[in-house]
JSON list of C-alpha atoms in Angstrom, two decimals:
[
{"chain": "F", "resi": 1, "resn": "UNK", "atom": "CA", "xyz": [-27.34, 21.73, -13.86]},
{"chain": "F", "resi": 2, "resn": "UNK", "atom": "CA", "xyz": [-25.60, 21.94, -17.23]},
{"chain": "F", "resi": 3, "resn": "UNK", "atom": "CA", "xyz": [-21.96, 21.06, -17.80]},
{"chain": "F", "resi": 4, "resn": "UNK", "atom": "CA", "xyz": [-21.28, 24.79, -18.24]},
{"chain": "F", "resi": 5, "resn": "UNK", "atom": "CA", "xyz": [-22.82, 25.53, -14.81]},
{"chain": "F", "resi": 6, "resn": "UNK", "atom": "CA", "xyz": [-20.77, 22.75, -13.25]},
{"chain": "F", "resi": 7, "resn": "UNK", "atom": "CA", "xyz": [-17.57, 24.14, -14.68]},
{"chain": "F", "resi": 8, "resn": "UNK", "atom": "CA", "xyz": [-18.29, 27.53, -13.11]},
{"chain": "F", "resi": 9, "resn": "UNK", "atom": "CA", "xyz": [-18.67, 26.14, -9.58]},
{"chain": "F", "resi": 10, "resn": "UNK", "atom": "CA", "xyz": [-15.67, 26.88, -7.33]},
{"chain": "F", "resi": 11, "resn": "UNK", "atom": "CA", "xyz": [-13.76, 23.77, -6.29]},
{"chain": "F", "resi": 12, "resn": "UNK", "atom": "CA", "xyz": [-14.69, 22.38, -2.90]},
{"chain": "F", "resi": 13, "resn": "UNK", "atom": "CA", "xyz": [-12.14, 22.91, -0.16]},
{"chain": "F", "resi": 14, "resn": "UNK", "atom": "CA", "xyz": [-10.71, 19.84, 1.47]},
{"chain": "F", "resi": 15, "resn": "UNK", "atom": "CA", "xyz": [-11.89, 19.47, 5.08]},
{"chain": "F", "resi": 16, "resn": "UNK", "atom": "CA", "xyz": [-9.50, 20.94, 7.63]},
{"chain": "F", "resi": 17, "resn": "UNK", "atom": "CA", "xyz": [-7.16, 18.38, 9.15]},
{"chain": "F", "resi": 18, "resn": "UNK", "atom": "CA", "xyz": [-7.97, 17.42, 12.71]},
{"chain": "F", "resi": 19, "resn": "UNK", "atom": "CA", "xyz": [-5.04, 18.78, 14.79]},
{"chain": "F", "resi": 20, "resn": "UNK", "atom": "CA", "xyz": [-5.33, 15.73, 17.06]},
{"chain": "F", "resi": 21, "resn": "UNK", "atom": "CA", "xyz": [-5.00, 13.28, 14.16]},
{"chain": "F", "resi": 22, "resn": "UNK", "atom": "CA", "xyz": [-1.40, 12.35, 14.93]},
{"chain": "F", "resi": 23, "resn": "UNK", "atom": "CA", "xyz": [0.79, 9.66, 13.34]},
{"chain": "F", "resi": 24, "resn": "UNK", "atom": "CA", "xyz": [1.64, 6.25, 14.75]},
{"chain": "F", "resi": 25, "resn": "UNK", "atom": "CA", "xyz": [5.16, 6.60, 16.10]},
{"chain": "F", "resi": 26, "resn": "UNK", "atom": "CA", "xyz": [5.37, 3.32, 18.00]},
{"chain": "F", "resi": 27, "resn": "UNK", "atom": "CA", "xyz": [7.92, 1.86, 15.58]},
{"chain": "F", "resi": 28, "resn": "UNK", "atom": "CA", "xyz": [10.40, 4.75, 15.74]},
{"chain": "F", "resi": 29, "resn": "UNK", "atom": "CA", "xyz": [13.74, 4.43, 17.53]},
{"chain": "F", "resi": 30, "resn": "UNK", "atom": "CA", "xyz": [14.37, 7.38, 19.85]},
{"chain": "F", "resi": 31, "resn": "UNK", "atom": "CA", "xyz": [17.90, 8.36, 20.81]},
{"chain": "F", "resi": 32, "resn": "UNK", "atom": "CA", "xyz": [18.57, 10.64, 23.77]},
{"chain": "F", "resi": 33, "resn": "UNK", "atom": "CA", "xyz": [21.81, 12.61, 23.68]},
{"chain": "F", "resi": 34, "resn": "UNK", "atom": "CA", "xyz": [22.69, 13.50, 27.23]},
{"chain": "F", "resi": 35, "resn": "UNK", "atom": "CA", "xyz": [20.72, 10.48, 28.34]},
{"chain": "F", "resi": 36, "resn": "UNK", "atom": "CA", "xyz": [22.80, 10.01, 31.48]},
{"chain": "F", "resi": 37, "resn": "UNK", "atom": "CA", "xyz": [21.73, 13.42, 32.86]},
{"chain": "F", "resi": 38, "resn": "UNK", "atom": "CA", "xyz": [18.54, 13.88, 34.90]},
{"chain": "F", "resi": 39, "resn": "UNK", "atom": "CA", "xyz": [16.32, 15.20, 32.10]},
{"chain": "F", "resi": 40, "resn": "UNK", "atom": "CA", "xyz": [17.57, 12.83, 29.44]},
{"chain": "F", "resi": 41, "resn": "UNK", "atom": "CA", "xyz": [17.40, 9.83, 31.72]},
{"chain": "F", "resi": 42, "resn": "UNK", "atom": "CA", "xyz": [13.86, 10.72, 32.77]},
{"chain": "F", "resi": 43, "resn": "UNK", "atom": "CA", "xyz": [12.66, 11.11, 29.18]},
{"chain": "F", "resi": 44, "resn": "UNK", "atom": "CA", "xyz": [14.33, 7.84, 28.18]},
{"chain": "F", "resi": 45, "resn": "UNK", "atom": "CA", "xyz": [12.65, 6.03, 31.06]},
{"chain": "F", "resi": 46, "resn": "UNK", "atom": "CA", "xyz": [9.17, 7.40, 30.33]},
{"chain": "F", "resi": 47, "resn": "UNK", "atom": "CA", "xyz": [9.31, 6.75, 26.57]},
{"chain": "F", "resi": 48, "resn": "UNK", "atom": "CA", "xyz": [10.69, 3.24, 27.01]},
{"chain": "F", "resi": 49, "resn": "UNK", "atom": "CA", "xyz": [8.10, 2.46, 29.68]},
{"chain": "F", "resi": 50, "resn": "UNK", "atom": "CA", "xyz": [5.44, 3.53, 27.15]},
{"chain": "F", "resi": 51, "resn": "UNK", "atom": "CA", "xyz": [6.81, 0.98, 24.67]},
{"chain": "F", "resi": 52, "resn": "UNK", "atom": "CA", "xyz": [9.20, 3.11, 22.60]},
{"chain": "F", "resi": 53, "resn": "UNK", "atom": "CA", "xyz": [12.57, 1.70, 21.54]},
{"chain": "F", "resi": 54, "resn": "UNK", "atom": "CA", "xyz": [15.11, 4.01, 23.23]},
{"chain": "F", "resi": 55, "resn": "UNK", "atom": "CA", "xyz": [18.90, 4.35, 23.03]},
{"chain": "F", "resi": 56, "resn": "UNK", "atom": "CA", "xyz": [20.73, 6.46, 25.58]},
{"chain": "F", "resi": 57, "resn": "UNK", "atom": "CA", "xyz": [23.73, 8.39, 24.29]},
{"chain": "F", "resi": 58, "resn": "UNK", "atom": "CA", "xyz": [26.73, 9.70, 26.17]},
{"chain": "F", "resi": 59, "resn": "UNK", "atom": "CA", "xyz": [30.30, 10.68, 25.36]},
{"chain": "F", "resi": 60, "resn": "UNK", "atom": "CA", "xyz": [31.32, 7.38, 26.98]},
{"chain": "F", "resi": 61, "resn": "UNK", "atom": "CA", "xyz": [29.48, 4.26, 25.80]},
{"chain": "F", "resi": 62, "resn": "UNK", "atom": "CA", "xyz": [30.16, 2.50, 29.12]},
{"chain": "F", "resi": 63, "resn": "UNK", "atom": "CA", "xyz": [28.48, 5.28, 31.06]},
{"chain": "F", "resi": 64, "resn": "UNK", "atom": "CA", "xyz": [25.48, 5.18, 28.72]},
{"chain": "F", "resi": 65, "resn": "UNK", "atom": "CA", "xyz": [25.15, 1.42, 29.07]},
{"chain": "F", "resi": 66, "resn": "UNK", "atom": "CA", "xyz": [25.31, 1.66, 32.87]},
{"chain": "F", "resi": 67, "resn": "UNK", "atom": "CA", "xyz": [22.44, 4.17, 32.83]},
{"chain": "F", "resi": 68, "resn": "UNK", "atom": "CA", "xyz": [20.47, 1.97, 30.41]},
{"chain": "F", "resi": 69, "resn": "UNK", "atom": "CA", "xyz": [20.94, -1.08, 32.63]},
{"chain": "F", "resi": 70, "resn": "UNK", "atom": "CA", "xyz": [19.71, 0.94, 35.61]},
{"chain": "F", "resi": 71, "resn": "UNK", "atom": "CA", "xyz": [16.56, 2.05, 33.82]},
{"chain": "F", "resi": 72, "resn": "UNK", "atom": "CA", "xyz": [15.64, -1.26, 32.17]},
{"chain": "F", "resi": 73, "resn": "UNK", "atom": "CA", "xyz": [12.61, -1.46, 29.81]},
{"chain": "F", "resi": 74, "resn": "UNK", "atom": "CA", "xyz": [14.86, -2.57, 26.94]},
{"chain": "F", "resi": 75, "resn": "UNK", "atom": "CA", "xyz": [16.83, 0.68, 26.85]},
{"chain": "F", "resi": 76, "resn": "UNK", "atom": "CA", "xyz": [20.26, 0.42, 25.23]},
{"chain": "F", "resi": 77, "resn": "UNK", "atom": "CA", "xyz": [23.34, 2.56, 25.78]},
{"chain": "F", "resi": 78, "resn": "UNK", "atom": "CA", "xyz": [25.89, 3.75, 23.22]},
{"chain": "F", "resi": 79, "resn": "UNK", "atom": "CA", "xyz": [28.20, 6.64, 22.52]},
{"chain": "F", "resi": 80, "resn": "UNK", "atom": "CA", "xyz": [26.59, 9.76, 21.07]},
{"chain": "F", "resi": 81, "resn": "UNK", "atom": "CA", "xyz": [27.63, 9.06, 17.46]},
{"chain": "F", "resi": 82, "resn": "UNK", "atom": "CA", "xyz": [26.22, 5.53, 17.43]},
{"chain": "F", "resi": 83, "resn": "UNK", "atom": "CA", "xyz": [23.06, 6.72, 19.16]},
{"chain": "F", "resi": 84, "resn": "UNK", "atom": "CA", "xyz": [22.53, 9.35, 16.46]},
{"chain": "F", "resi": 85, "resn": "UNK", "atom": "CA", "xyz": [23.18, 6.88, 13.64]},
{"chain": "F", "resi": 86, "resn": "UNK", "atom": "CA", "xyz": [20.79, 4.23, 14.96]},
{"chain": "F", "resi": 87, "resn": "UNK", "atom": "CA", "xyz": [17.89, 6.53, 15.87]},
{"chain": "F", "resi": 88, "resn": "UNK", "atom": "CA", "xyz": [15.02, 7.91, 13.81]},
{"chain": "F", "resi": 89, "resn": "UNK", "atom": "CA", "xyz": [14.34, 10.71, 16.30]},
{"chain": "F", "resi": 90, "resn": "UNK", "atom": "CA", "xyz": [17.09, 12.23, 18.44]},
{"chain": "F", "resi": 91, "resn": "UNK", "atom": "CA", "xyz": [16.31, 14.21, 21.59]},
{"chain": "F", "resi": 92, "resn": "UNK", "atom": "CA", "xyz": [19.03, 16.67, 22.59]},
{"chain": "F", "resi": 93, "resn": "UNK", "atom": "CA", "xyz": [19.15, 16.88, 26.39]},
{"chain": "F", "resi": 94, "resn": "UNK", "atom": "CA", "xyz": [22.76, 17.94, 26.94]},
{"chain": "F", "resi": 95, "resn": "UNK", "atom": "CA", "xyz": [23.83, 20.80, 29.24]},
{"chain": "F", "resi": 96, "resn": "UNK", "atom": "CA", "xyz": [23.66, 24.22, 27.59]},
{"chain": "F", "resi": 97, "resn": "UNK", "atom": "CA", "xyz": [27.39, 24.81, 27.90]},
{"chain": "F", "resi": 98, "resn": "UNK", "atom": "CA", "xyz": [28.06, 21.70, 25.79]},
{"chain": "F", "resi": 99, "resn": "UNK", "atom": "CA", "xyz": [25.18, 22.20, 23.34]},
{"chain": "F", "resi": 100, "resn": "UNK", "atom": "CA", "xyz": [27.00, 23.71, 20.37]},
{"chain": "F", "resi": 101, "resn": "UNK", "atom": "CA", "xyz": [30.09, 21.53, 20.64]},
{"chain": "F", "resi": 102, "resn": "UNK", "atom": "CA", "xyz": [28.05, 18.33, 20.86]},
{"chain": "F", "resi": 103, "resn": "UNK", "atom": "CA", "xyz": [25.90, 19.15, 17.84]},
{"chain": "F", "resi": 104, "resn": "UNK", "atom": "CA", "xyz": [28.85, 20.31, 15.74]},
{"chain": "F", "resi": 105, "resn": "UNK", "atom": "CA", "xyz": [30.60, 17.00, 16.38]},
{"chain": "F", "resi": 106, "resn": "UNK", "atom": "CA", "xyz": [27.51, 15.01, 15.29]},
{"chain": "F", "resi": 107, "resn": "UNK", "atom": "CA", "xyz": [26.49, 16.97, 12.20]},
{"chain": "F", "resi": 108, "resn": "UNK", "atom": "CA", "xyz": [27.12, 14.04, 9.86]},
{"chain": "F", "resi": 109, "resn": "UNK", "atom": "CA", "xyz": [25.43, 11.44, 12.08]},
{"chain": "F", "resi": 110, "resn": "UNK", "atom": "CA", "xyz": [22.38, 13.67, 12.59]},
{"chain": "F", "resi": 111, "resn": "UNK", "atom": "CA", "xyz": [21.90, 14.44, 8.88]},
{"chain": "F", "resi": 112, "resn": "UNK", "atom": "CA", "xyz": [18.40, 13.49, 7.80]},
{"chain": "F", "resi": 113, "resn": "UNK", "atom": "CA", "xyz": [17.27, 12.86, 11.38]},
{"chain": "F", "resi": 114, "resn": "UNK", "atom": "CA", "xyz": [14.40, 14.47, 13.24]},
{"chain": "F", "resi": 115, "resn": "UNK", "atom": "CA", "xyz": [16.13, 16.34, 16.08]},
{"chain": "F", "resi": 116, "resn": "UNK", "atom": "CA", "xyz": [14.16, 17.45, 19.16]},
{"chain": "F", "resi": 117, "resn": "UNK", "atom": "CA", "xyz": [15.98, 20.11, 21.17]},
{"chain": "F", "resi": 118, "resn": "UNK", "atom": "CA", "xyz": [14.89, 20.42, 24.81]},
{"chain": "F", "resi": 119, "resn": "UNK", "atom": "CA", "xyz": [17.83, 22.47, 26.10]},
{"chain": "F", "resi": 120, "resn": "UNK", "atom": "CA", "xyz": [17.15, 25.56, 28.22]},
{"chain": "F", "resi": 121, "resn": "UNK", "atom": "CA", "xyz": [19.86, 28.25, 28.14]},
{"chain": "F", "resi": 122, "resn": "UNK", "atom": "CA", "xyz": [19.88, 29.48, 31.73]},
{"chain": "F", "resi": 123, "resn": "UNK", "atom": "CA", "xyz": [22.15, 31.36, 34.08]},
{"chain": "F", "resi": 124, "resn": "UNK", "atom": "CA", "xyz": [22.06, 31.34, 37.87]},
{"chain": "F", "resi": 125, "resn": "UNK", "atom": "CA", "xyz": [23.00, 33.96, 40.46]},
{"chain": "F", "resi": 126, "resn": "UNK", "atom": "CA", "xyz": [21.96, 34.92, 43.99]},
{"chain": "F", "resi": 127, "resn": "UNK", "atom": "CA", "xyz": [18.55, 35.98, 42.71]},
{"chain": "F", "resi": 128, "resn": "UNK", "atom": "CA", "xyz": [17.90, 32.60, 41.11]},
{"chain": "F", "resi": 129, "resn": "UNK", "atom": "CA", "xyz": [17.60, 31.36, 37.55]},
{"chain": "F", "resi": 130, "resn": "UNK", "atom": "CA", "xyz": [17.41, 33.68, 34.55]},
{"chain": "F", "resi": 131, "resn": "UNK", "atom": "CA", "xyz": [17.19, 33.17, 30.80]},
{"chain": "F", "resi": 132, "resn": "UNK", "atom": "CA", "xyz": [20.16, 33.55, 28.49]},
{"chain": "F", "resi": 133, "resn": "UNK", "atom": "CA", "xyz": [19.71, 34.73, 24.88]},
{"chain": "F", "resi": 134, "resn": "UNK", "atom": "CA", "xyz": [21.89, 32.80, 22.42]},
{"chain": "F", "resi": 135, "resn": "UNK", "atom": "CA", "xyz": [23.21, 34.68, 19.43]},
{"chain": "F", "resi": 136, "resn": "UNK", "atom": "CA", "xyz": [20.94, 32.64, 17.15]},
{"chain": "F", "resi": 137, "resn": "UNK", "atom": "CA", "xyz": [17.89, 33.49, 19.28]},
{"chain": "F", "resi": 138, "resn": "UNK", "atom": "CA", "xyz": [17.40, 30.22, 21.15]},
{"chain": "F", "resi": 139, "resn": "UNK", "atom": "CA", "xyz": [18.97, 26.81, 21.71]},
{"chain": "F", "resi": 140, "resn": "UNK", "atom": "CA", "xyz": [16.65, 25.36, 19.06]},
{"chain": "F", "resi": 141, "resn": "UNK", "atom": "CA", "xyz": [17.66, 27.98, 16.51]},
{"chain": "F", "resi": 142, "resn": "UNK", "atom": "CA", "xyz": [21.30, 27.33, 17.32]},
{"chain": "F", "resi": 143, "resn": "UNK", "atom": "CA", "xyz": [20.67, 23.63, 16.66]},
{"chain": "F", "resi": 144, "resn": "UNK", "atom": "CA", "xyz": [19.00, 24.44, 13.34]},
{"chain": "F", "resi": 145, "resn": "UNK", "atom": "CA", "xyz": [21.96, 26.61, 12.32]},
{"chain": "F", "resi": 146, "resn": "UNK", "atom": "CA", "xyz": [24.49, 23.93, 13.27]},
{"chain": "F", "resi": 147, "resn": "UNK", "atom": "CA", "xyz": [22.52, 21.07, 11.69]},
{"chain": "F", "resi": 148, "resn": "UNK", "atom": "CA", "xyz": [21.46, 22.30, 8.23]},
{"chain": "F", "resi": 149, "resn": "UNK", "atom": "CA", "xyz": [20.76, 18.76, 7.03]},
{"chain": "F", "resi": 150, "resn": "UNK", "atom": "CA", "xyz": [18.58, 17.80, 10.02]},
{"chain": "F", "resi": 151, "resn": "UNK", "atom": "CA", "xyz": [14.91, 18.50, 10.75]},
{"chain": "F", "resi": 152, "resn": "UNK", "atom": "CA", "xyz": [15.02, 20.47, 13.98]},
{"chain": "F", "resi": 153, "resn": "UNK", "atom": "CA", "xyz": [12.11, 20.86, 16.38]},
{"chain": "F", "resi": 154, "resn": "UNK", "atom": "CA", "xyz": [11.90, 21.97, 20.01]},
{"chain": "F", "resi": 155, "resn": "UNK", "atom": "CA", "xyz": [9.97, 20.30, 22.86]},
{"chain": "F", "resi": 156, "resn": "UNK", "atom": "CA", "xyz": [10.09, 18.77, 26.36]},
{"chain": "F", "resi": 157, "resn": "UNK", "atom": "CA", "xyz": [11.45, 21.93, 28.02]},
{"chain": "F", "resi": 158, "resn": "UNK", "atom": "CA", "xyz": [9.15, 22.19, 31.03]},
{"chain": "F", "resi": 159, "resn": "UNK", "atom": "CA", "xyz": [9.27, 18.67, 32.46]},
{"chain": "F", "resi": 160, "resn": "UNK", "atom": "CA", "xyz": [10.42, 17.90, 35.98]},
{"chain": "F", "resi": 161, "resn": "UNK", "atom": "CA", "xyz": [13.33, 15.46, 35.92]},
{"chain": "F", "resi": 162, "resn": "UNK", "atom": "CA", "xyz": [12.36, 14.38, 39.43]},
{"chain": "F", "resi": 163, "resn": "UNK", "atom": "CA", "xyz": [8.85, 13.35, 38.34]},
{"chain": "F", "resi": 164, "resn": "UNK", "atom": "CA", "xyz": [10.08, 11.76, 35.11]},
{"chain": "F", "resi": 165, "resn": "UNK", "atom": "CA", "xyz": [12.45, 9.47, 37.00]},
{"chain": "F", "resi": 166, "resn": "UNK", "atom": "CA", "xyz": [10.08, 8.55, 39.82]},
{"chain": "F", "resi": 167, "resn": "UNK", "atom": "CA", "xyz": [8.81, 4.97, 39.18]},
{"chain": "F", "resi": 168, "resn": "UNK", "atom": "CA", "xyz": [6.05, 5.53, 41.74]},
{"chain": "F", "resi": 169, "resn": "UNK", "atom": "CA", "xyz": [4.37, 8.10, 39.47]},
{"chain": "F", "resi": 170, "resn": "UNK", "atom": "CA", "xyz": [2.26, 6.57, 36.71]},
{"chain": "F", "resi": 171, "resn": "UNK", "atom": "CA", "xyz": [1.16, 9.77, 34.93]},
{"chain": "F", "resi": 172, "resn": "UNK", "atom": "CA", "xyz": [2.95, 13.04, 34.20]},
{"chain": "F", "resi": 173, "resn": "UNK", "atom": "CA", "xyz": [0.30, 15.76, 34.44]},
{"chain": "F", "resi": 174, "resn": "UNK", "atom": "CA", "xyz": [1.55, 18.29, 31.91]},
{"chain": "F", "resi": 175, "resn": "UNK", "atom": "CA", "xyz": [1.41, 19.54, 28.34]},
{"chain": "F", "resi": 176, "resn": "UNK", "atom": "CA", "xyz": [4.46, 19.71, 26.08]},
{"chain": "F", "resi": 177, "resn": "UNK", "atom": "CA", "xyz": [4.85, 22.74, 23.84]},
{"chain": "F", "resi": 178, "resn": "UNK", "atom": "CA", "xyz": [6.23, 21.64, 20.46]},
{"chain": "F", "resi": 179, "resn": "UNK", "atom": "CA", "xyz": [7.78, 24.07, 17.97]},
{"chain": "F", "resi": 180, "resn": "UNK", "atom": "CA", "xyz": [8.98, 23.50, 14.45]},
{"chain": "F", "resi": 181, "resn": "UNK", "atom": "CA", "xyz": [8.89, 24.53, 10.82]},
{"chain": "F", "resi": 182, "resn": "UNK", "atom": "CA", "xyz": [7.30, 21.42, 9.26]},
{"chain": "F", "resi": 183, "resn": "UNK", "atom": "CA", "xyz": [3.89, 20.26, 10.43]},
{"chain": "F", "resi": 184, "resn": "UNK", "atom": "CA", "xyz": [4.62, 16.57, 9.85]},
{"chain": "F", "resi": 185, "resn": "UNK", "atom": "CA", "xyz": [7.74, 16.75, 12.04]},
{"chain": "F", "resi": 186, "resn": "UNK", "atom": "CA", "xyz": [5.91, 18.62, 14.79]},
{"chain": "F", "resi": 187, "resn": "UNK", "atom": "CA", "xyz": [3.15, 16.01, 14.76]},
{"chain": "F", "resi": 188, "resn": "UNK", "atom": "CA", "xyz": [5.65, 13.19, 15.21]},
{"chain": "F", "resi": 189, "resn": "UNK", "atom": "CA", "xyz": [6.98, 14.92, 18.34]},
{"chain": "F", "resi": 190, "resn": "UNK", "atom": "CA", "xyz": [3.44, 15.60, 19.58]},
{"chain": "F", "resi": 191, "resn": "UNK", "atom": "CA", "xyz": [2.64, 11.92, 19.13]},
{"chain": "F", "resi": 192, "resn": "UNK", "atom": "CA", "xyz": [5.77, 10.88, 21.04]},
{"chain": "F", "resi": 193, "resn": "UNK", "atom": "CA", "xyz": [4.79, 13.14, 23.94]},
{"chain": "F", "resi": 194, "resn": "UNK", "atom": "CA", "xyz": [1.29, 11.71, 23.86]},
{"chain": "F", "resi": 195, "resn": "UNK", "atom": "CA", "xyz": [2.60, 8.18, 24.38]},
{"chain": "F", "resi": 196, "resn": "UNK", "atom": "CA", "xyz": [3.53, 9.13, 27.95]},
{"chain": "F", "resi": 197, "resn": "UNK", "atom": "CA", "xyz": [0.43, 8.79, 30.18]},
{"chain": "F", "resi": 198, "resn": "UNK", "atom": "CA", "xyz": [-0.94, 12.17, 31.30]},
{"chain": "F", "resi": 199, "resn": "UNK", "atom": "CA", "xyz": [1.02, 14.13, 28.70]},
{"chain": "F", "resi": 200, "resn": "UNK", "atom": "CA", "xyz": [-0.09, 15.97, 25.55]},
{"chain": "F", "resi": 201, "resn": "UNK", "atom": "CA", "xyz": [1.98, 17.53, 22.79]},
{"chain": "F", "resi": 202, "resn": "UNK", "atom": "CA", "xyz": [0.69, 20.98, 21.76]},
{"chain": "F", "resi": 203, "resn": "UNK", "atom": "CA", "xyz": [1.84, 22.89, 18.67]},
{"chain": "F", "resi": 204, "resn": "UNK", "atom": "CA", "xyz": [3.25, 26.22, 19.91]},
{"chain": "F", "resi": 205, "resn": "UNK", "atom": "CA", "xyz": [4.67, 27.93, 16.84]},
{"chain": "F", "resi": 206, "resn": "UNK", "atom": "CA", "xyz": [7.78, 28.01, 14.70]},
{"chain": "F", "resi": 207, "resn": "UNK", "atom": "CA", "xyz": [11.36, 27.87, 15.92]},
{"chain": "F", "resi": 208, "resn": "UNK", "atom": "CA", "xyz": [11.58, 31.68, 16.03]},
{"chain": "F", "resi": 209, "resn": "UNK", "atom": "CA", "xyz": [9.27, 31.43, 19.06]},
{"chain": "F", "resi": 210, "resn": "UNK", "atom": "CA", "xyz": [11.46, 28.95, 20.92]},
{"chain": "F", "resi": 211, "resn": "UNK", "atom": "CA", "xyz": [13.28, 31.51, 23.08]},
{"chain": "F", "resi": 212, "resn": "UNK", "atom": "CA", "xyz": [10.30, 32.38, 25.25]},
{"chain": "F", "resi": 213, "resn": "UNK", "atom": "CA", "xyz": [9.42, 28.70, 25.68]},
{"chain": "F", "resi": 214, "resn": "UNK", "atom": "CA", "xyz": [12.98, 27.89, 26.78]},
{"chain": "F", "resi": 215, "resn": "UNK", "atom": "CA", "xyz": [13.05, 30.98, 29.01]},
{"chain": "F", "resi": 216, "resn": "UNK", "atom": "CA", "xyz": [9.87, 30.03, 30.86]},
{"chain": "F", "resi": 217, "resn": "UNK", "atom": "CA", "xyz": [11.84, 27.36, 32.68]},
{"chain": "F", "resi": 218, "resn": "UNK", "atom": "CA", "xyz": [13.44, 30.12, 34.77]},
{"chain": "F", "resi": 219, "resn": "UNK", "atom": "CA", "xyz": [9.96, 31.06, 35.98]},
{"chain": "F", "resi": 220, "resn": "UNK", "atom": "CA", "xyz": [9.08, 27.45, 36.75]},
{"chain": "F", "resi": 221, "resn": "UNK", "atom": "CA", "xyz": [12.25, 27.11, 38.82]},
{"chain": "F", "resi": 222, "resn": "UNK", "atom": "CA", "xyz": [11.11, 30.10, 40.87]},
{"chain": "F", "resi": 223, "resn": "UNK", "atom": "CA", "xyz": [7.67, 28.52, 41.30]},
{"chain": "F", "resi": 224, "resn": "UNK", "atom": "CA", "xyz": [9.20, 25.23, 42.40]},
{"chain": "F", "resi": 225, "resn": "UNK", "atom": "CA", "xyz": [11.47, 26.85, 44.96]},
{"chain": "F", "resi": 226, "resn": "UNK", "atom": "CA", "xyz": [8.70, 28.94, 46.51]},
{"chain": "F", "resi": 227, "resn": "UNK", "atom": "CA", "xyz": [6.08, 26.19, 46.66]},
{"chain": "F", "resi": 228, "resn": "UNK", "atom": "CA", "xyz": [8.34, 23.15, 47.06]},
{"chain": "F", "resi": 229, "resn": "UNK", "atom": "CA", "xyz": [6.76, 21.73, 43.90]},
{"chain": "F", "resi": 230, "resn": "UNK", "atom": "CA", "xyz": [7.58, 20.17, 40.54]},
{"chain": "F", "resi": 231, "resn": "UNK", "atom": "CA", "xyz": [5.44, 22.48, 38.42]},
{"chain": "F", "resi": 232, "resn": "UNK", "atom": "CA", "xyz": [4.39, 21.76, 34.85]},
{"chain": "F", "resi": 233, "resn": "UNK", "atom": "CA", "xyz": [2.10, 23.49, 32.35]},
{"chain": "F", "resi": 234, "resn": "UNK", "atom": "CA", "xyz": [-1.40, 22.94, 31.04]},
{"chain": "F", "resi": 235, "resn": "UNK", "atom": "CA", "xyz": [-2.76, 24.79, 27.98]},
{"chain": "F", "resi": 236, "resn": "UNK", "atom": "CA", "xyz": [-6.49, 25.46, 28.42]},
{"chain": "F", "resi": 237, "resn": "UNK", "atom": "CA", "xyz": [-9.30, 25.31, 25.84]},
{"chain": "F", "resi": 238, "resn": "UNK", "atom": "CA", "xyz": [-7.52, 22.97, 23.41]}
]
């Protein structure tokens, strides 16, 4: 082949990245805002048990420390602002009715942080749980709007707090749907989920698709009530 022929050859494409080639996240500090509530406490426990450094956040540092002492595994407790400052990744597990106010108050502390929103906007009436539609489209999109200097993702919506907190259960049999705008950020969250035995993190789209993921919790609540279960999700063929 002549040099002229070589120059006319199209450049070779780089091999596609393996979607399961995820980063090492073992050295990251994970903060959990709302870490004294059932979901936040359960996530803190599971991540710390898997070897992650975890800080529980609450409006009252004393309450956070009491929860941390109860859980063990090296978990620390602090107020929400200190938790945000000291963490590389911050999971938002606060009640929906305090979601906006909490994030607004921590905008400065959360700047530059990877924020993982797992809040489900739900209402309840005599017919059971139903999804609410925030003005921004979803809790995750509200977080992104309130935290313009943070890297917002969404994950951990469909986990049973009962199972997460049960020390007699070694594996959590479920997948975690992870949404976000930047692949590298999504992969960090996937890798964090994958540190918990039995769990996988699955990319599930951009933040504009977060509403239906958050809303699905209303269906799972109905499943749990009918079958006296703690239902999770598995994504097949991946």
